[in-house]
Short mmCIF file of C-alpha atoms and ligand atoms in Angstrom, two decimals:
data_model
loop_
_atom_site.label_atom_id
_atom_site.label_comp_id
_atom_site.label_asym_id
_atom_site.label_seq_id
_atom_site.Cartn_x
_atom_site.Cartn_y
_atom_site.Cartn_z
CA UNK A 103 2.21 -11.23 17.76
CA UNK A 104 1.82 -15.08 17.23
CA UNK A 105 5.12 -16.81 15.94
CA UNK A 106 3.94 -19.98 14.33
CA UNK A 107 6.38 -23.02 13.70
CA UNK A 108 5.81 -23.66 9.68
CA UNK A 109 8.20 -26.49 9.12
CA UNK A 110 10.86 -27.62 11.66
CA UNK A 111 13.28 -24.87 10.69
CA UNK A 112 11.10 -22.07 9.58
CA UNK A 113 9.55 -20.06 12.12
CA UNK A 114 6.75 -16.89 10.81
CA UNK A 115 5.97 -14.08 13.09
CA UNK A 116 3.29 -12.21 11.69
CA UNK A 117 3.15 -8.51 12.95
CA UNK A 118 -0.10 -7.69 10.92
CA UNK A 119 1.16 -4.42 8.87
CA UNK A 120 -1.61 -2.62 8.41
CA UNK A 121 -3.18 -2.67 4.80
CA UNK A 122 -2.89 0.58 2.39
CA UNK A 123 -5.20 2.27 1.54
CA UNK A 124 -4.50 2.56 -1.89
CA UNK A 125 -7.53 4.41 -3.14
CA UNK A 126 -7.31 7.34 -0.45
CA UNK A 127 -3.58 7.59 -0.68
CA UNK A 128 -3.73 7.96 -4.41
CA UNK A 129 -6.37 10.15 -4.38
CA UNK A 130 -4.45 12.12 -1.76
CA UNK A 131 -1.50 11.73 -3.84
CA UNK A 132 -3.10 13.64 -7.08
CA UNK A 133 -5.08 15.96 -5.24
CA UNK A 134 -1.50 17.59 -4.43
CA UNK A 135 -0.63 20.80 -6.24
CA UNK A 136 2.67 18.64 -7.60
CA UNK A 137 1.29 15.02 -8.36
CA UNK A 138 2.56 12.27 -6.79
CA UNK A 139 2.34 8.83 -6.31
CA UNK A 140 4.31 6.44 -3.36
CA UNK A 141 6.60 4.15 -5.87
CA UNK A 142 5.64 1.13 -2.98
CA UNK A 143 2.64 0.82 -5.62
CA UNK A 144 4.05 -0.36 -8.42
CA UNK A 145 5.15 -3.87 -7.29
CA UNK A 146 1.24 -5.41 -8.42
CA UNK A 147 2.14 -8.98 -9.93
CA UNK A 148 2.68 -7.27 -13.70
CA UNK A 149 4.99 -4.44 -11.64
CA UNK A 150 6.92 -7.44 -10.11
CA UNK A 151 7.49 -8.80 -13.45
CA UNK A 152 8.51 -5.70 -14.79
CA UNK A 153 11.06 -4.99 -12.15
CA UNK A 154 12.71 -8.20 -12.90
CA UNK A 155 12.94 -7.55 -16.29
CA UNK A 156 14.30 -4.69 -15.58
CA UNK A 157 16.95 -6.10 -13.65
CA UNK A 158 18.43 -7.78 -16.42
CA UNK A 159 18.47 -4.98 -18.92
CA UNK A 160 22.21 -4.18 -20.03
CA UNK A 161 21.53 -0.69 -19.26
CA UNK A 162 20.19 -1.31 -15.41
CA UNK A 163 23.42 -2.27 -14.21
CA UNK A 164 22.52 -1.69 -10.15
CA UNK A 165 21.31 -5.25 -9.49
CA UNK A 166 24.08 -6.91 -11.58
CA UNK A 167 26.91 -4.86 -9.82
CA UNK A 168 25.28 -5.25 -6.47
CA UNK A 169 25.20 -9.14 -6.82
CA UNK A 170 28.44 -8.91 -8.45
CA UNK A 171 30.14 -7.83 -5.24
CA UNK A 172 28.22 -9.85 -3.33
CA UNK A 173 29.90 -12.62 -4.84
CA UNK A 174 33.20 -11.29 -4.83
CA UNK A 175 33.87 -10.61 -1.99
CA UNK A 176 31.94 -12.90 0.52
CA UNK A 177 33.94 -13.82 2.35
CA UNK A 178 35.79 -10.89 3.04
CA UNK A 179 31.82 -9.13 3.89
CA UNK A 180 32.33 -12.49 6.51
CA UNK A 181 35.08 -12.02 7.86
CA UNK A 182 34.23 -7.92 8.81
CA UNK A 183 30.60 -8.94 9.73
CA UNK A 184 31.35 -12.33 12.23
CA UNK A 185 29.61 -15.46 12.05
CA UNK A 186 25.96 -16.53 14.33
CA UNK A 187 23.77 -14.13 15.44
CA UNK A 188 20.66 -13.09 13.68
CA UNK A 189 21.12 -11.81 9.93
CA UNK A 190 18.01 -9.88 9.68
CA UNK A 191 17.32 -9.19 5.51
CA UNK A 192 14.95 -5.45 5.03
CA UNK A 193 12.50 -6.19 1.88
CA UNK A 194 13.59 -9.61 1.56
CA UNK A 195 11.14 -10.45 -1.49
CA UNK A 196 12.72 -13.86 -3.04
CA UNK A 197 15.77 -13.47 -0.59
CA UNK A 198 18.50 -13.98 -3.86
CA UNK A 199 20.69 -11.65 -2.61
CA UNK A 200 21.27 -13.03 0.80
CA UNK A 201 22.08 -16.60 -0.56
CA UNK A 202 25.31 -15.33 -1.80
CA UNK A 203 26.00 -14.41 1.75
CA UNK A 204 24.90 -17.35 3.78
CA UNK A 205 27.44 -20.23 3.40
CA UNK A 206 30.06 -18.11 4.41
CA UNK A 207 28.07 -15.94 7.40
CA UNK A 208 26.63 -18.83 8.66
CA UNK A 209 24.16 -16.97 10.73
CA UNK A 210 22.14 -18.73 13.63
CA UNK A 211 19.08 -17.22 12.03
CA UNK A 212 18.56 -15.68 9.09
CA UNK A 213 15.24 -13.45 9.97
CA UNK A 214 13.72 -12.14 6.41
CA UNK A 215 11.26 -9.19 6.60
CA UNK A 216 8.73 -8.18 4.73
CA UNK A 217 5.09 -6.65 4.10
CA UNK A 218 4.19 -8.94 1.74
CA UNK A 219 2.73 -12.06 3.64
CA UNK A 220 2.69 -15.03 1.04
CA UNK A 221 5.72 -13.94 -1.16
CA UNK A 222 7.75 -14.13 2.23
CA UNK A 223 6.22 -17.23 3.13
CA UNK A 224 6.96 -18.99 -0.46
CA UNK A 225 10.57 -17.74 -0.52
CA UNK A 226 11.40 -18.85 3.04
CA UNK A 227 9.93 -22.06 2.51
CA UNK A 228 11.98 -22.46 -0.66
CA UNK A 229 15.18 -21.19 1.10
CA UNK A 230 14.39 -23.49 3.98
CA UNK A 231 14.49 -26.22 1.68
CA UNK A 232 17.41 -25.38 -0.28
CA UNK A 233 19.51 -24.79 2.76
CA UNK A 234 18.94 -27.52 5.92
CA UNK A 235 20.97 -26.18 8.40
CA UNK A 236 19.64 -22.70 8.23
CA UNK A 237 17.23 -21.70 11.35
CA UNK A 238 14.64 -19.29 9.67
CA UNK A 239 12.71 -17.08 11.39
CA UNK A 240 10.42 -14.80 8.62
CA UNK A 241 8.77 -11.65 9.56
CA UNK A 242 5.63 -9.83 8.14
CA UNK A 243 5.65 -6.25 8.82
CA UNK A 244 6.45 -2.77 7.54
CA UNK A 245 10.16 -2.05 7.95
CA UNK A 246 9.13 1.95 6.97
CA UNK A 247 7.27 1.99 9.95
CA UNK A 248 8.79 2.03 13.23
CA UNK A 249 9.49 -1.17 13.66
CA UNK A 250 11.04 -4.20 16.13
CA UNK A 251 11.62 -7.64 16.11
CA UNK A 252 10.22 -8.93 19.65
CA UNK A 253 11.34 -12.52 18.95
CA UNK A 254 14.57 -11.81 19.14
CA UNK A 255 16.53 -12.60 22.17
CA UNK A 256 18.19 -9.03 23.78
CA UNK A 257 21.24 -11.13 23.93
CA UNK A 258 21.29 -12.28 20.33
CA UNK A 259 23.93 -10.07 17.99
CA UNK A 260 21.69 -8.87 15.05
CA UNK A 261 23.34 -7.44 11.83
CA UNK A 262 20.82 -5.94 9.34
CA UNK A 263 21.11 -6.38 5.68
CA UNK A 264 19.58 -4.14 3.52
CA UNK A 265 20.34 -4.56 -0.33
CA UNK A 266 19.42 -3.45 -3.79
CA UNK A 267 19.95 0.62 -3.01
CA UNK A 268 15.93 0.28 -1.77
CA UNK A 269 17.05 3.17 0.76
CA UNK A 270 17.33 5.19 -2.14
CA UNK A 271 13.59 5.42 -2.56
CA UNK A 272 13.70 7.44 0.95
CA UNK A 273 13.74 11.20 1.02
CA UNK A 274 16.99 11.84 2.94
CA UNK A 275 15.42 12.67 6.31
CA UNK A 276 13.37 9.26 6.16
CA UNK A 277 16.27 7.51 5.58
CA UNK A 278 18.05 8.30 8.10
CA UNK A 279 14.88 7.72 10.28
CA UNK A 280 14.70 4.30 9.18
CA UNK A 281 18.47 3.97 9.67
CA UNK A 282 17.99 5.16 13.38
CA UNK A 283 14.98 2.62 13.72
CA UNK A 284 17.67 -0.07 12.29
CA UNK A 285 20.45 1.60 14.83
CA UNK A 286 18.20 1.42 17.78
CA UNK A 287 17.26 -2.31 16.55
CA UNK A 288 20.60 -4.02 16.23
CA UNK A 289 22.35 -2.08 19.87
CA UNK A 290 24.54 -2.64 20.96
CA UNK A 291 27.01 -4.77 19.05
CA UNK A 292 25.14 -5.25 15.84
CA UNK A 293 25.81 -4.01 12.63
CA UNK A 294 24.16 -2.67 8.88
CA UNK A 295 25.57 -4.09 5.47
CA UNK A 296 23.60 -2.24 2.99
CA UNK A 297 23.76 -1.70 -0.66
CA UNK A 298 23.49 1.77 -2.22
CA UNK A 299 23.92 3.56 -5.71
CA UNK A 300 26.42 5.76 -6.40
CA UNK A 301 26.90 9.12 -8.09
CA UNK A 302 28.21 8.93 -11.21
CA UNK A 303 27.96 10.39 -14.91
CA UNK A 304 24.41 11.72 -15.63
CA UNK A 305 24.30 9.95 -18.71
CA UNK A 306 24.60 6.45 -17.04
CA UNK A 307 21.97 7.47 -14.87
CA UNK A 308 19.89 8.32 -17.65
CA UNK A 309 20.56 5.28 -19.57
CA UNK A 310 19.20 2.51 -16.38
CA UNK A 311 15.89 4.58 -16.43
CA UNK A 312 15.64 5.21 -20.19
CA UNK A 313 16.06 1.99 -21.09
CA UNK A 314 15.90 0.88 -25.30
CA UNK A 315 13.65 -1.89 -25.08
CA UNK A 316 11.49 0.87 -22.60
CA UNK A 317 10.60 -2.12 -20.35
CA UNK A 318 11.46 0.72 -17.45
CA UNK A 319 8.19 2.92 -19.35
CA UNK A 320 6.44 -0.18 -19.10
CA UNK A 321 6.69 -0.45 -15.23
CA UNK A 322 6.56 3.22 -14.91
CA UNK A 323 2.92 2.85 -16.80
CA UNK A 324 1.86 -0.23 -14.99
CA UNK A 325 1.06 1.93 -11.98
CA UNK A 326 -1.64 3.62 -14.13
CA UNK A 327 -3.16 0.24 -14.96
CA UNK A 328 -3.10 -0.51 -11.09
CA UNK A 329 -5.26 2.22 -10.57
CA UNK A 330 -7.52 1.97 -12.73
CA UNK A 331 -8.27 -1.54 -11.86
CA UNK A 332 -7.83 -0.64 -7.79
CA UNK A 333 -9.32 2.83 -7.78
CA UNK A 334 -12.22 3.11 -10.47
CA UNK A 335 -10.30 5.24 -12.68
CA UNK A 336 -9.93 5.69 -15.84
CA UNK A 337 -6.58 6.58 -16.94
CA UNK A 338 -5.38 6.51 -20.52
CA UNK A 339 -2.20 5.14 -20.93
CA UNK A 340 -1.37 6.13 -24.59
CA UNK A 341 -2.05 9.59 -22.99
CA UNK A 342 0.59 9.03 -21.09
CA UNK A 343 4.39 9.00 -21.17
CA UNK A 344 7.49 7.68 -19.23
CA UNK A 345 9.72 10.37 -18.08
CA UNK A 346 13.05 9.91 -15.94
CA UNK A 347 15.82 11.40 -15.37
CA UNK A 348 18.56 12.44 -12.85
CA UNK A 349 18.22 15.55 -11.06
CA UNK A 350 22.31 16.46 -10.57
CA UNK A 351 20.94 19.28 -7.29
CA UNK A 352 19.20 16.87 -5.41
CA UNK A 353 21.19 13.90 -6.39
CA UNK A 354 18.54 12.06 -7.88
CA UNK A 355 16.49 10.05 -10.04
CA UNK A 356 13.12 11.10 -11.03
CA UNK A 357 10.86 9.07 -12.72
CA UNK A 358 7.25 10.89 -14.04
CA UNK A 359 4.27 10.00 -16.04
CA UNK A 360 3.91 13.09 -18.11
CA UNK A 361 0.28 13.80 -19.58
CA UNK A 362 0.45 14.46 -23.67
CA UNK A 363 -2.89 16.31 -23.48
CA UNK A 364 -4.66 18.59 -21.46
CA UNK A 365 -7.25 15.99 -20.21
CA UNK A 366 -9.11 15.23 -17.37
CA UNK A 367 -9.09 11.67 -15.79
CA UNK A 368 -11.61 10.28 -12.81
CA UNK A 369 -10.36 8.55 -10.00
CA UNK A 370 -12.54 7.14 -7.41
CA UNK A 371 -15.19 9.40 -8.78
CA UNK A 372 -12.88 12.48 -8.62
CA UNK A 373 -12.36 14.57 -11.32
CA UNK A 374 -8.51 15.39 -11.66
CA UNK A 375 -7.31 17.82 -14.39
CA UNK A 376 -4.23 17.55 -16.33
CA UNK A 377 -2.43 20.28 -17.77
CA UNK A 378 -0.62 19.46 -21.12
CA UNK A 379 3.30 18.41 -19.95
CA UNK A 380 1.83 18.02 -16.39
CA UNK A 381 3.18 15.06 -14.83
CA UNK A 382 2.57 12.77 -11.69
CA UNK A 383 6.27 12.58 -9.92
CA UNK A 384 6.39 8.24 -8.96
CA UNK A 385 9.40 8.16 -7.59
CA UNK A 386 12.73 9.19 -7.01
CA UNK A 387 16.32 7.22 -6.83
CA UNK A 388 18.84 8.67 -4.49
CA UNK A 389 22.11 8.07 -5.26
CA UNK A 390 25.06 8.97 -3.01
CA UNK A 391 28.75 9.58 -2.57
CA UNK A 392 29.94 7.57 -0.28
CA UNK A 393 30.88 10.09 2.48
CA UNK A 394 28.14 12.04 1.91
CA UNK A 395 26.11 7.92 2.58
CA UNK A 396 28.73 7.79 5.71
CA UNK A 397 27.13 11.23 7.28
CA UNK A 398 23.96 10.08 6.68
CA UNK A 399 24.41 6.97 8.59
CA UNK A 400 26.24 8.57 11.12
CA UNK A 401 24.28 11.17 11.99
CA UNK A 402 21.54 7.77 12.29
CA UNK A 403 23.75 6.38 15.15
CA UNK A 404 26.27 4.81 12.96
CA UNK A 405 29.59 4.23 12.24
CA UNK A 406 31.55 3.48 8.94
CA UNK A 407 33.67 0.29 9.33
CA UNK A 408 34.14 -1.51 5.56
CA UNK A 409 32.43 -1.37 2.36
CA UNK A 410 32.73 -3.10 -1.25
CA UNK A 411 32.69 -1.13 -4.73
CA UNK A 412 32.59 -2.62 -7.90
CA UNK A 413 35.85 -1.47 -10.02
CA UNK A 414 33.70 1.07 -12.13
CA UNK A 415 32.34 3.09 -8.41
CA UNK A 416 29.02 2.28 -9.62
CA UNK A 417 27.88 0.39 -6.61
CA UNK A 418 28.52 0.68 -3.05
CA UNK A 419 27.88 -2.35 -0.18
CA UNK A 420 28.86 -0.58 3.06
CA UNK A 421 28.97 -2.15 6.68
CA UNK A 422 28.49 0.08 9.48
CA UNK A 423 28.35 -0.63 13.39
CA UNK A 424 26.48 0.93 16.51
CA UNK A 425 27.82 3.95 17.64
CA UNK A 426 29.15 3.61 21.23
CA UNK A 427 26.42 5.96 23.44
C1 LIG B 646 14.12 -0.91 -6.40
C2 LIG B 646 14.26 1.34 -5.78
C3 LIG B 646 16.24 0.15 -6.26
O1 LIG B 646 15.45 2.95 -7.82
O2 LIG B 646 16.61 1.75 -9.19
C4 LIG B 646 14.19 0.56 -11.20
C5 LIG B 646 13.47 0.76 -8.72
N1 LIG B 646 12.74 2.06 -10.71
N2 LIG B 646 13.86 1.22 -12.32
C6 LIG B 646 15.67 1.88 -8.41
C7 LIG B 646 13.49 1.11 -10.18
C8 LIG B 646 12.98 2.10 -12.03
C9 LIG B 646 14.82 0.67 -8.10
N3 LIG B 646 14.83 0.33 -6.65
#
């Protein structure tokens, strides 16, 4: 790893995630008997857009509850979490969240991590710039990977933020994983503050992935564009429709691209047959009661000590601590 000093505040470590390899894990993907297709591939520059605008649809209300409580209550999340150590942000992308938190946490570093490489280094420059005092120390590397962050002193108190319910894109047995790599990262006096989705009435579900101005089909379909462009295929996307919705026995979302034909479509020179209805499952949305979230964690090495809910239980920002071993 070589840590190199960007501007007299802002540190980069890069820890040199290795590349996808998009074409063989999408070909892997729809060779499978039950499509699929990892949902970390629809963030291309158009999917990045798209997400954004999908954040401010009236009917996505996870991102404007989440900040929402953020703002609210900052200074309580302050008080629980203690000020200095090392605020460490999970998929920090343009690190908006975490500005609502850093006035009042005042952390000696604020350490944001993410795969991306020059979208972390543009928004750390532009936090760096925005706040003076802050001591930044960004981090390229692949937080669903087993991970560590060997710059950090052993001595240093390390709380790990992880916003914007992105844990509900894990099956539940890799989140917990990555909670236990997060556990085993912040021991022993560290904590997690991290944002997750609640259960709720199906139809509200329904609604933030069905939105009426079907920017949410939009991004859905964007990840056929990406392959054909990225994987020589050939994908028609008027033959193709947006399909989500919430699955009440597992507790979550599923978003689909749902073939209107029986076609065939070649990818990377590989024929792949649709059946008419057949669709390629892109992702799924957990969403979680909040004891049912506590078990999770604890059974990850943690232990429930505050959290924040909006006043309709749509949102949840928990903070948990280390168990004691
Ligand atoms: C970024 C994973 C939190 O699951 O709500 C939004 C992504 N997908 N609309 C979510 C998403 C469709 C989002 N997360």
């Amino acid at each position: 790893m070589r840590t190199e000093l960007v501007e007299p505040r802002l540190r980069f470590s890069d820890l040199k995630p290795p590349p996808a390899d998009f074409r063989r894990e999408v070909v892997e993907g729809l060779r499978r008997p039950r499509k699929a297709l990892s949902p970390k591939f629809f963030y291309d520059p158009e999917g990045c857009r798209l997400f954004e605008a999908i954040c401010d649809l009236p009917e996505y209300y996870l991102t404007r509850t989440e900040v929402g409580i953020l703002t609210e209550h900052a200074d309580s999340i302050a008080r629980t979490l203690g000020q200095g150590g090392a605020l460490i942000e999970l998929g920090s992308g343009n690190s908006r969240k975490v500005r609502l938190l850093l006035e009042a946490l005042k952390p000696a570093v604020y350490v944001p991590v993410d795969i991306a490489r020059e979208h972390l280094l543009t928004a750390s420059r532009a936090l760096a710039a925005d706040c003076p005092w802050l001591d930044i120390h960004a981090a390229c590397l692949d937080y669903s990977q087993r991970f560590a962050l060997p710059f950090l002193p052993d001595t240093q108190r390390k709380i790990v933020f992880f916003p914007g319910s992105s844990i509900g894109n894990f099956e539940p047995a890799a989140a917990e994983n990555l909670l236990r790599s997060v556990a085993q990262c912040v021991q022993p006096d560290g904590g997690l503050l991290i944002g997750f989705d609640l259960k709720k009435d199906a139809a509200i579900l329904n609604a933030a992935y069905n939105d009426s101005a079907g920017v949410t089909a939009q991004f859905n379909l964007n990840l056929l564009r990406c392959i054909n462009a990225r994987a020589a295929a050939n994908f028609d996307l008027d033959r193709f429709h947006h399909q989500a919705f919430y699955n009440e026995r597992q507790g979550r979302i599923e978003m689909h691209l749902c073939s209107e034909y029986r076609q065939q479509v070649i990818v990377a020179g590989e024929t792949f047959n649709f059946l008419d209805g057949e669709t390629i499952h892109t992702e799924s949305s957990y969403k979680y009661g909040i004891e049912e979230f506590q078990t999770l964690a604890h059974n990850a090495g943690f232990e429930p000590d505050r959290c924040w809910c909006d006043r309709d239980s749509l949102f949840c920002v928990h903070y948990f601590t280390v168990s004691a071993s």
